[in-house]
XYZ file of C-alpha atoms in Angstrom:
368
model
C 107.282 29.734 98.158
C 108.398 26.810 95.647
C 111.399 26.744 94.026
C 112.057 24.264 91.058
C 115.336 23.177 89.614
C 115.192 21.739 86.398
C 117.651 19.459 84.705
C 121.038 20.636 86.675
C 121.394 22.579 89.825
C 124.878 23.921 91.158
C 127.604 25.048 93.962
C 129.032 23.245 97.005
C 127.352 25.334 99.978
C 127.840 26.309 103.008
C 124.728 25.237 104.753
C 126.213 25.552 108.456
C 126.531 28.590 111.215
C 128.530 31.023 110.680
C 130.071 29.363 114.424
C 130.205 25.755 112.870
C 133.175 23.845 113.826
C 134.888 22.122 110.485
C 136.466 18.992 110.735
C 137.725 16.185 108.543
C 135.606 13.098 107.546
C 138.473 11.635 110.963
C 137.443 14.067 113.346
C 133.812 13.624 112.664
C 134.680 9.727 113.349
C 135.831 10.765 116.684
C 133.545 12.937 117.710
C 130.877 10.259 116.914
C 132.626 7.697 118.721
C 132.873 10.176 121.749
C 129.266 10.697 121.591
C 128.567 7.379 123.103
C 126.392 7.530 125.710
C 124.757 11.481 124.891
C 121.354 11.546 124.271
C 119.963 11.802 121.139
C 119.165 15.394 121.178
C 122.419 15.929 122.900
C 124.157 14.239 119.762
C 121.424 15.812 117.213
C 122.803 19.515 118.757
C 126.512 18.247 118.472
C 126.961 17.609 114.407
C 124.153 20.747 114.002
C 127.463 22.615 114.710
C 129.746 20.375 111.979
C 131.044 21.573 108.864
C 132.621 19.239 106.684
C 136.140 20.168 104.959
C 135.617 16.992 102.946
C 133.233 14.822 101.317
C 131.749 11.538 103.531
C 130.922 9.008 101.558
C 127.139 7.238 101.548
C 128.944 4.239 102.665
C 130.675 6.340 105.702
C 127.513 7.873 106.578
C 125.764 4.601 106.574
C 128.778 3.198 109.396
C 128.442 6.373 111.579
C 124.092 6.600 111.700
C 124.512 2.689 112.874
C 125.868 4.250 116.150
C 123.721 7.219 116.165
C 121.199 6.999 119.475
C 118.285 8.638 117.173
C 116.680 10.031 114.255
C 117.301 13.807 115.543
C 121.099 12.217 115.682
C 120.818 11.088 112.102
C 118.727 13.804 110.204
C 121.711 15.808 111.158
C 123.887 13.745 109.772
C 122.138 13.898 106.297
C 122.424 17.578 106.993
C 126.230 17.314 107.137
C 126.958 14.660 104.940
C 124.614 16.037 101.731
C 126.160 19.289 102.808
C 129.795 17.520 101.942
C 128.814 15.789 98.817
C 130.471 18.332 96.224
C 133.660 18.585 98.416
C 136.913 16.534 97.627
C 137.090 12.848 99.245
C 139.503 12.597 102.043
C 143.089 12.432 101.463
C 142.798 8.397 102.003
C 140.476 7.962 99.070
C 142.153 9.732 96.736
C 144.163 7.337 94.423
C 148.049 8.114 93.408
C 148.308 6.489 89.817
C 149.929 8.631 87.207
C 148.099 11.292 85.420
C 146.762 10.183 82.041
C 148.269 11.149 78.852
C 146.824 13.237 76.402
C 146.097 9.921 74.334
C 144.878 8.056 77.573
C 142.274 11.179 78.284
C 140.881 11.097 74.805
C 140.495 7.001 74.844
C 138.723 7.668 78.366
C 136.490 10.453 76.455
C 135.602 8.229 73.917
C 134.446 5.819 76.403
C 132.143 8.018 78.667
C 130.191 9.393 75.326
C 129.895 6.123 74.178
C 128.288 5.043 77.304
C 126.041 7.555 77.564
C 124.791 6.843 74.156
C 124.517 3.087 74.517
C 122.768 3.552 77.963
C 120.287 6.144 77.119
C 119.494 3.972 73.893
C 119.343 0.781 75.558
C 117.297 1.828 78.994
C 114.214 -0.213 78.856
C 110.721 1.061 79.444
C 110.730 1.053 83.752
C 108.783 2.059 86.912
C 111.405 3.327 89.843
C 110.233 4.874 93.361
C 111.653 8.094 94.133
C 112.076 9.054 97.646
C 112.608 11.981 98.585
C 113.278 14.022 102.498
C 113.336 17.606 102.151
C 114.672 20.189 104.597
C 115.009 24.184 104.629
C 116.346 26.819 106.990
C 115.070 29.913 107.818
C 116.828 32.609 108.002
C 116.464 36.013 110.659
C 114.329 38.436 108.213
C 111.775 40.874 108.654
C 109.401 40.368 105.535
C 106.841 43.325 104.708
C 103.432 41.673 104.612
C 99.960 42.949 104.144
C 99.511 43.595 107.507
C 102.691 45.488 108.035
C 106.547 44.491 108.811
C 106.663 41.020 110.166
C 109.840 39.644 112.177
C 110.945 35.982 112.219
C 113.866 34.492 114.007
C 116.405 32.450 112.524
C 116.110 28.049 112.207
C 118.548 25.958 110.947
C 117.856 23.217 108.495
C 115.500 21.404 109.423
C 113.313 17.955 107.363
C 110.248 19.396 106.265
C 108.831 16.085 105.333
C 109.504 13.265 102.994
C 107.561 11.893 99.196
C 107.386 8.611 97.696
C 106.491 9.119 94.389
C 106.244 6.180 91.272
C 108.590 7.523 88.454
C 108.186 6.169 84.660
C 110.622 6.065 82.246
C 109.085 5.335 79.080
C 110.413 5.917 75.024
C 113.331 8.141 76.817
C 111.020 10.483 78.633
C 110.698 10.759 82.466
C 107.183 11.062 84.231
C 106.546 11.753 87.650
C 103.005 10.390 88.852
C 102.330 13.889 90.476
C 98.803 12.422 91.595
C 100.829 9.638 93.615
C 102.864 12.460 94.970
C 100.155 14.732 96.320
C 98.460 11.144 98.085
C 101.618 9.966 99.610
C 102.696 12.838 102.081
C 104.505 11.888 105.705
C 104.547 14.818 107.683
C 104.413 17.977 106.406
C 104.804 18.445 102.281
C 108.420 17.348 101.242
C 109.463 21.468 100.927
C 110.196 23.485 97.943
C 112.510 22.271 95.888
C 111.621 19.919 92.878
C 114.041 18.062 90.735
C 114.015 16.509 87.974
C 115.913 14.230 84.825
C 117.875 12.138 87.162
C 117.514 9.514 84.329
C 118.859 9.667 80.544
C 117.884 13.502 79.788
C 120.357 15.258 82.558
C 123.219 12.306 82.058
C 123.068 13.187 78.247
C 122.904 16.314 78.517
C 125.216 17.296 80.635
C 128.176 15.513 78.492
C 127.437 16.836 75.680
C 127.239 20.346 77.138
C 130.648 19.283 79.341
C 132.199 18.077 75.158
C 131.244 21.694 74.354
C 132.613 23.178 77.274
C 136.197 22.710 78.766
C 136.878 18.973 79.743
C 140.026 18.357 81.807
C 141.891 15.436 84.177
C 140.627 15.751 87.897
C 142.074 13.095 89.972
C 141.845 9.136 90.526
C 139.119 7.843 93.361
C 138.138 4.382 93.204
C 137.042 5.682 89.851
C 138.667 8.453 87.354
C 137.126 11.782 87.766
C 137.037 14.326 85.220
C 136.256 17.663 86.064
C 134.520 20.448 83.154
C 133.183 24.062 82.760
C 130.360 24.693 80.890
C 130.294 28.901 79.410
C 127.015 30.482 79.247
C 126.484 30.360 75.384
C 126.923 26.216 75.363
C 125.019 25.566 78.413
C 121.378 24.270 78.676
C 121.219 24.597 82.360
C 118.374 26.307 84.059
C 117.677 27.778 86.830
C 114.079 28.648 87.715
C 112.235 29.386 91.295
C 108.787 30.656 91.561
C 107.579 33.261 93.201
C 108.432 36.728 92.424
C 105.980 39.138 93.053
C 106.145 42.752 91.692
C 104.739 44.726 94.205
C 102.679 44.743 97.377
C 99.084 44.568 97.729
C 98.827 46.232 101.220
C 94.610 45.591 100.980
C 95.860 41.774 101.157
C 94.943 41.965 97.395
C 97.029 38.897 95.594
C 99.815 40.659 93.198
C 101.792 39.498 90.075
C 103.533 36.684 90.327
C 106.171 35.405 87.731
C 108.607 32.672 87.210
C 112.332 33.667 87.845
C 114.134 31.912 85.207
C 117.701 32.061 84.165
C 120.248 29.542 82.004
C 123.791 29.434 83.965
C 126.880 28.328 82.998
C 127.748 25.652 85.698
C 131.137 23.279 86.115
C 131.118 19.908 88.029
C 133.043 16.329 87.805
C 132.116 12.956 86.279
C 133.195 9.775 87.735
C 133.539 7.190 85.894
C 134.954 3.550 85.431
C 138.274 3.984 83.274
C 137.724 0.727 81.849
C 133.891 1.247 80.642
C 133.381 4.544 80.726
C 130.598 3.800 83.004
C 129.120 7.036 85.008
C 129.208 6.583 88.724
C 128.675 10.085 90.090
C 127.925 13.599 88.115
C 127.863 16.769 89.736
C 126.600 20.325 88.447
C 127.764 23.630 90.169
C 125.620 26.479 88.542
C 127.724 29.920 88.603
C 124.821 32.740 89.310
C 125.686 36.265 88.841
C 125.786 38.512 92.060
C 122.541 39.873 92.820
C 120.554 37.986 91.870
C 117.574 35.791 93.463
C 119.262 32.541 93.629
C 122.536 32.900 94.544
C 123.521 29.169 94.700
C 122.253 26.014 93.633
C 123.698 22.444 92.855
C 122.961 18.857 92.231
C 124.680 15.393 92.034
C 123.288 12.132 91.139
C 125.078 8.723 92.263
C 124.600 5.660 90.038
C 124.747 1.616 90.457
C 123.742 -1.394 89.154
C 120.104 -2.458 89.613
C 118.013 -5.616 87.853
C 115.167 -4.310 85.241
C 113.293 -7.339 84.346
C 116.407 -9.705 84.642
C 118.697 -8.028 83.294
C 121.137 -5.602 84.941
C 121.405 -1.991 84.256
C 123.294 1.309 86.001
C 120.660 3.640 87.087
C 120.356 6.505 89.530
C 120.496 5.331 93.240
C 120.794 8.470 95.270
C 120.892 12.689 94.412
C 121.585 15.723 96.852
C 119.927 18.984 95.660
C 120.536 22.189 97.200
C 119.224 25.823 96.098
C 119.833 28.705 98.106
C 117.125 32.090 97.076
C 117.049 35.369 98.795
C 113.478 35.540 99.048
C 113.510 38.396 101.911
C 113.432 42.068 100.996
C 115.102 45.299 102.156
C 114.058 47.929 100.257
C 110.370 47.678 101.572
C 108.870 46.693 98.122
C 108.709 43.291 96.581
C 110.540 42.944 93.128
C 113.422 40.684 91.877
C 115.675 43.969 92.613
C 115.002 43.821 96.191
C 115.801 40.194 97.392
C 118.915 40.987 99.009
C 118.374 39.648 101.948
C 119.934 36.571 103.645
C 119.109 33.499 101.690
C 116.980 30.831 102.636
C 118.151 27.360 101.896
C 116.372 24.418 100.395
C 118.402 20.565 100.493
C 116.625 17.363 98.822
C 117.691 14.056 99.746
C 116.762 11.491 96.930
C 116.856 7.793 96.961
C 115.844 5.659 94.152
C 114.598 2.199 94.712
C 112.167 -0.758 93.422
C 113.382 -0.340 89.876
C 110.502 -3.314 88.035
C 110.196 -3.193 84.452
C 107.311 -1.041 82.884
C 104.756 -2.964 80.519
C 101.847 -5.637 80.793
C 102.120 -9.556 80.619
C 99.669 -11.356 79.174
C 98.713 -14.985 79.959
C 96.537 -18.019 78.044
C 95.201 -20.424 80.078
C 93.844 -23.489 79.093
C 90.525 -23.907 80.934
C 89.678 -27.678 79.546
């Protein structure tokens, strides 16, 4: 099953146990640092039962995998910390400066749209990798198959794989090199979940559907953070995830398949530099309607300076996806009406590196 979010993708989740043990960005510390010594699957089996009350930072999770004993260790501490990432900073990186004016929050407007428009505009022609590690759960379900009713245990999140994949940016229009993709698999394929617009398209768009929407103070960080809400009738967020079938071939016949598809209204925060108006971190929440077949689904994108050809630019560095779909069925047929069962999760971890600049060079060389 392949699910797809396009453009935006929403909602701080709660990807852990119902038995997980929450703690503070501190008490993770600690329990790290008491760690020393465990094996790695010991370790691995000790933040598989974490749950984040706030967010950890890429910088904090970068400290705490350097004392990790193991990758087991530290693909669960992805798990946590991507499971964080649209939660509040801790207490200690939240900044205590006055709240902006009325006046102050307009000037700070002005500056954020006027950033977006000068760096969409202004974004050379460029070639980035995109690198992505995927990971799903699976949750306890008996799924009706053609050969009857088929049981399958519960797993936890998991990496499903990892893609390297050459992105172009060219005339303001992302491409993915989807041949690249499919010839650059470690492991098993990079799961279900495909995102896309990282670049100018969802940083545009999202502002101008936030201008439309409800825009309002959030907080100071080491940046200013705004926070907005998005109503259904502004929003060009969408949600889509394919499969659905319509009904059951119990021959082991192939059925109708069709796209679910649905435009959300969603909220989120921008973070931004109060003196540019530069965007350092956008998130989208996406606010589904009970019922239906994704319940949940979110994204945030992290920027930073990077050199294009000489010159220095702010460009994506890092994204967290998540989508949660109840793609098991309880009513012993298979239509959109009957995936009510528990939902299966799907988490992307993005980085974005080797940004070069996209074109040819052309030499004359004087052969005499």
């Amino acid at each position: 099953m392949r699910a797809t979010a396009i453009l935006v993708c929403v909602a701080a989740l709660a990807l852990r146990a119902d038995a997980a043990q929450r703690m503070t960005v501190a008490q993770l510390q600690q329990t790290v640092a008491s760690a020393h010594g465990m094996s790695d699957a010991e370790v691995a089996a000790q933040l598989a039962a974490v749950e984040l009350t706030e967010r950890l930072s890429a910088a904090g999770m970068a400290q705490l995998g350097a004392g990790l004993p193991g990758n087991k260790a530290r693909e669960q501490l992805v798990i946590v910390a991507d499971a964080s990432a649209f939660l509040a900073p801790p207490d200690a990186e939240i900044g205590t400066g006055p709240t902006p004016d009325a006046a102050a929050l307009r000037a700070m407007m002005v500056k954020v749209v006027d950033y977006v428009n000068n760096t969409v505009r202004q974004l050379p022609n460029f070639i980035a990798t995109r690198s992505t590690t995927a990971f799903e759960d699976r949750p306890q379900e008996d799924a009706l198959e053609a050969t009857g009713v088929v049981s399958y245990s519960a797993v936890p999140l998991h990496e499903m794989g990892s893609t390297s994949v050459r992105v172009t940016y060219r005339d303001r229009r992302e491409v993915v090199d989807e041949g690249a993709a499919r010839n650059d698999r470690h492991g098993n394929q990079a799961g279900g979940l495909v995102t896309a617009g990282e670049f100018g398209p969802m940083l545009s768009r999202v502002v101008a559907d936030a201008i439309q929407g409800k825009i309002m103070w959030g907080r100071w960080e080491k940046a200013a953070v705004f926070r907005y809400q998005v109503p259904p009738e502004k929003s060009h967020y969408k949600v889509e995830f394919c499969c659905v079938r319509d009904a059951v071939d119990m021959s082991g016949g192939v059925d109708d398949l069709h796209v679910f598809s649905e435009t959300a209204s969603y909220h989120g925060e921008i973070a931004f530099d109060a003196a540019t108006g530069a965007i350092l971190r956008i998130s989208m929440e996406a606010e589904m309607p009970q019922g239906e077949l994704i319940s949940k689904a979110a994204m945030l994108v992290e920027y930073g300076p990077v050199d294009i050809g000489g010159k220095q630019f702010t460009c994506p560095s890092r994204s967290i996806s998540i989508l949660q779909a109840h793609t098991t069925q309880q009513k012993g047929m298979y239509s959109r009406a009957n995936y009510q069962g528990s939902a299966k999760t799907f988490l992307n971890d993005v980085e974005f590196r080797q940004y070069r600049r996209f074109g040819t060079e052309t030499r004359i060389l004087d052969t005499n």
